[in-house]
């Protein structure tokens, strides 16, 4: 393998809080080991267009606390074509970049792996997505911040819900996985949590809400993941409950993109810093096509192919805890 003298770093797919901290870590680790680094703007699209910036330890100052990604992120159709990837390779060669660190989700890693297979170019993945839906790490960068944001908002909704004896359906992100809904739901004391992995069933939802009312609860909050398995969207759920439980006054709150924003939590900043160091050190040790991850509070690496294919599982114990807490 060619000696690595310069590493390119980029953010790709959906942005997540802590991506800046990860870029900072990659750049500073490169500086620490005396090698160069370059930022690639707008993910794979910027790579194809040669939209690069030379970075050094000082150019990443003042960003550890900033949400989003200063390198911008993008979804690139051109990179899905062989011609697009060839052009991206030519641009990397022209800029003397010897290896790539991709901060993103499973789509970004799939692109990175195909790129490696076609051009034998060393790639390393850092999991940056709020959904926590990647195998090979207990936490992805941004997930913890999002949980804190969601809990904070639900606390506020709870204030108004209890003032008016209302039932709130709060929709949170999670089309395929219910990590955000389940953890934020337990953290905010939600009465029910609807996730893509488990079908609670409409009857059980009605029963549970009836029980809540009978047990003297004056307000209720139900967290609904975007892709919940009951298959009804949050507004259809509202209509259904209002038809069947007319005693409830129901309101809906869709949290949307605010879940992605904001200053990263301390946990995400530390995670991003650790992952950046591990990614660069692994490349310098001649290891690549891997994703760095956190397991039992240790930094690990997992083959990218495995990280892409594996599905991160929800914690069933949390479902039980939630059931017990909503008595
Ligand atoms: P998130 O989980 O936040 O959505 P992601 O990394 O999964 O992040 P995607 O939009 O799926 O986001 O992928 C990001 C980019 O990776 C795509 O826009 C595309 O350029 C590239 N990519 C994804 N899949 C492939 C593929 N099969 N071949 C080539 N490139 C791909």
Short mmCIF file of C-alpha atoms in Angstrom, two decimals, residues 2-187:
data_model
loop_
_atom_site.label_atom_id
_atom_site.label_comp_id
_atom_site.label_asym_id
_atom_site.label_seq_id
_atom_site.Cartn_x
_atom_site.Cartn_y
_atom_site.Cartn_z
CA UNK A 2 1.17 3.52 -0.86
CA UNK A 3 2.40 5.58 2.08
CA UNK A 4 -0.31 7.96 3.30
CA UNK A 5 0.85 11.58 3.27
CA UNK A 6 -2.47 13.33 2.87
CA UNK A 7 -5.99 12.43 4.03
CA UNK A 8 -9.23 13.85 2.63
CA UNK A 9 -12.19 14.21 4.99
CA UNK A 10 -15.82 14.78 4.11
CA UNK A 11 -19.34 14.68 5.50
CA UNK A 12 -22.06 12.97 3.48
CA UNK A 13 -25.78 12.14 3.68
CA UNK A 14 -27.91 13.66 6.45
CA UNK A 15 -26.01 16.05 8.73
CA UNK A 16 -25.76 15.39 12.45
CA UNK A 17 -24.53 17.40 15.44
CA UNK A 18 -20.90 16.52 16.15
CA UNK A 19 -19.80 16.21 12.52
CA UNK A 20 -17.70 19.37 12.94
CA UNK A 21 -16.04 17.88 16.01
CA UNK A 22 -15.21 14.77 13.96
CA UNK A 23 -13.69 16.83 11.12
CA UNK A 24 -11.65 18.76 13.69
CA UNK A 25 -10.38 15.53 15.19
CA UNK A 26 -9.37 14.06 11.83
CA UNK A 27 -7.53 17.24 10.85
CA UNK A 28 -5.73 17.63 14.18
CA UNK A 29 -4.74 13.96 14.29
CA UNK A 30 -3.23 14.34 10.82
CA UNK A 31 -1.32 17.42 12.05
CA UNK A 32 -0.18 15.48 15.13
CA UNK A 33 1.32 12.76 12.93
CA UNK A 34 2.85 15.28 10.53
CA UNK A 35 0.68 14.49 7.52
CA UNK A 36 -1.51 16.81 5.47
CA UNK A 37 -5.29 16.95 5.36
CA UNK A 38 -7.87 18.40 3.00
CA UNK A 39 -11.57 19.03 3.45
CA UNK A 40 -13.94 17.95 0.69
CA UNK A 41 -17.01 20.18 0.44
CA UNK A 42 -20.55 18.82 -0.18
CA UNK A 43 -19.78 15.10 0.16
CA UNK A 44 -19.31 13.04 -2.98
CA UNK A 45 -20.61 15.83 -5.20
CA UNK A 46 -17.80 18.12 -4.06
CA UNK A 47 -15.35 15.27 -4.58
CA UNK A 48 -16.44 14.93 -8.21
CA UNK A 49 -16.14 18.69 -8.71
CA UNK A 50 -12.76 18.95 -6.95
CA UNK A 51 -14.22 21.31 -4.36
CA UNK A 52 -11.43 20.88 -1.80
CA UNK A 53 -9.81 23.02 0.88
CA UNK A 54 -6.41 22.53 2.47
CA UNK A 55 -6.83 22.26 6.24
CA UNK A 56 -4.50 22.51 9.19
CA UNK A 57 -4.83 22.35 12.98
CA UNK A 58 -5.77 26.05 13.16
CA UNK A 59 -8.37 25.98 10.38
CA UNK A 60 -10.66 23.85 12.55
CA UNK A 61 -10.62 26.13 15.59
CA UNK A 62 -13.90 27.21 17.17
CA UNK A 63 -16.04 24.47 15.58
CA UNK A 64 -16.23 21.74 18.23
CA UNK A 65 -19.40 23.33 19.64
CA UNK A 66 -21.11 24.00 16.31
CA UNK A 67 -23.98 21.90 14.95
CA UNK A 68 -24.21 20.92 11.27
CA UNK A 69 -21.04 20.59 9.21
CA UNK A 70 -18.88 23.42 7.91
CA UNK A 71 -17.83 21.22 4.99
CA UNK A 72 -21.56 20.96 4.06
CA UNK A 73 -23.20 17.70 3.19
CA UNK A 74 -24.98 16.57 0.06
CA UNK A 75 -26.54 13.63 -1.66
CA UNK A 76 -24.87 12.99 -5.03
CA UNK A 77 -26.60 11.22 -7.91
CA UNK A 78 -23.44 11.47 -10.04
CA UNK A 79 -21.44 9.40 -7.56
CA UNK A 80 -23.84 6.53 -8.15
CA UNK A 81 -22.47 6.31 -11.71
CA UNK A 82 -19.13 4.82 -12.70
CA UNK A 83 -18.21 7.95 -14.65
CA UNK A 84 -18.92 10.12 -11.60
CA UNK A 85 -16.72 7.97 -9.38
CA UNK A 86 -13.93 7.99 -12.00
CA UNK A 87 -14.03 11.78 -12.04
CA UNK A 88 -13.94 11.82 -8.22
CA UNK A 89 -10.88 9.54 -8.28
CA UNK A 90 -9.13 11.80 -10.79
CA UNK A 91 -9.78 14.80 -8.55
CA UNK A 92 -8.34 13.04 -5.50
CA UNK A 93 -5.22 12.03 -7.42
CA UNK A 94 -4.82 15.59 -8.72
CA UNK A 95 -5.00 16.91 -5.13
CA UNK A 96 -2.46 14.28 -3.92
CA UNK A 97 -5.00 12.80 -1.51
CA UNK A 98 -4.01 9.23 -0.56
CA UNK A 99 -6.91 8.15 1.67
CA UNK A 100 -10.44 9.19 2.53
CA UNK A 101 -12.35 9.54 5.80
CA UNK A 102 -16.11 9.56 5.19
CA UNK A 103 -18.34 10.83 8.00
CA UNK A 104 -21.91 9.72 7.29
CA UNK A 105 -24.45 6.92 7.30
CA UNK A 106 -24.78 3.54 5.61
CA UNK A 107 -25.44 5.06 2.14
CA UNK A 108 -22.21 7.03 2.35
CA UNK A 109 -20.35 3.89 3.44
CA UNK A 110 -21.82 1.90 0.54
CA UNK A 111 -20.50 4.55 -1.85
CA UNK A 112 -17.08 4.48 -0.12
CA UNK A 113 -16.83 0.71 -0.40
CA UNK A 114 -17.73 0.67 -4.10
CA UNK A 115 -15.15 3.43 -4.63
CA UNK A 116 -12.50 1.35 -2.88
CA UNK A 117 -13.34 -1.73 -4.92
CA UNK A 118 -13.10 0.17 -8.19
CA UNK A 119 -9.96 2.22 -7.54
CA UNK A 120 -8.24 0.42 -4.68
CA UNK A 121 -8.45 3.69 -2.76
CA UNK A 122 -8.18 3.43 1.07
CA UNK A 123 -11.38 4.56 2.82
CA UNK A 124 -12.38 4.77 6.47
CA UNK A 125 -15.88 5.40 7.83
CA UNK A 126 -16.98 7.43 10.85
CA UNK A 127 -20.67 6.89 11.73
CA UNK A 128 -22.38 10.28 11.78
CA UNK A 129 -26.17 10.09 11.79
CA UNK A 130 -28.82 10.98 14.35
CA UNK A 131 -30.70 7.70 13.83
CA UNK A 132 -28.14 5.39 15.48
CA UNK A 133 -29.02 2.81 12.84
CA UNK A 134 -25.57 1.45 12.09
CA UNK A 135 -24.22 -1.91 13.24
CA UNK A 136 -20.75 -2.00 14.78
CA UNK A 137 -21.17 0.90 17.18
CA UNK A 138 -23.38 1.46 20.19
CA UNK A 139 -23.62 5.16 19.35
CA UNK A 140 -23.38 7.19 16.15
CA UNK A 141 -22.27 10.83 16.26
CA UNK A 142 -25.29 13.10 16.77
CA UNK A 143 -27.62 10.57 18.32
CA UNK A 144 -27.05 11.66 21.91
CA UNK A 145 -27.57 15.34 21.05
CA UNK A 146 -30.81 14.51 19.27
CA UNK A 147 -32.07 12.55 22.27
CA UNK A 148 -31.38 15.54 24.51
CA UNK A 149 -33.12 17.90 22.09
CA UNK A 150 -36.18 15.66 21.85
CA UNK A 151 -36.42 15.16 25.62
CA UNK A 152 -36.15 18.91 26.15
CA UNK A 153 -38.99 19.58 23.70
CA UNK A 154 -41.22 16.84 25.15
CA UNK A 155 -40.71 18.34 28.62
CA UNK A 156 -42.06 21.60 27.24
CA UNK A 157 -44.98 19.88 25.53
CA UNK A 158 -45.73 18.14 28.82
CA UNK A 159 -46.15 21.54 30.52
CA UNK A 160 -48.86 22.57 28.10
CA UNK A 161 -50.41 19.08 27.93
CA UNK A 162 -50.91 18.93 31.68
CA UNK A 163 -52.26 22.49 31.85
CA UNK A 164 -55.08 21.56 29.47
CA UNK A 165 -55.61 17.85 30.23
CA UNK A 166 -54.63 16.99 26.71
CA UNK A 167 -53.27 13.98 24.88
CA UNK A 168 -50.30 14.74 22.62
CA UNK A 169 -48.94 12.64 19.80
CA UNK A 170 -45.34 13.70 19.23
CA UNK A 171 -43.71 12.49 16.02
CA UNK A 172 -39.94 12.03 16.10
CA UNK A 173 -37.45 10.96 13.42
CA UNK A 174 -36.93 7.25 12.74
CA UNK A 175 -38.30 5.74 9.52
CA UNK A 176 -36.74 2.33 9.99
CA UNK A 177 -35.48 2.27 13.56
CA UNK A 178 -37.05 3.37 16.82
CA UNK A 179 -33.95 4.30 18.84
CA UNK A 180 -34.82 7.98 19.13
CA UNK A 181 -38.48 7.32 19.98
CA UNK A 182 -37.72 4.62 22.51
CA UNK A 183 -34.92 6.34 24.40
CA UNK A 184 -36.37 9.84 24.34
CA UNK A 185 -39.77 8.37 25.23
CA UNK A 186 -38.43 6.65 28.33
CA UNK A 187 -36.34 9.72 29.18
#
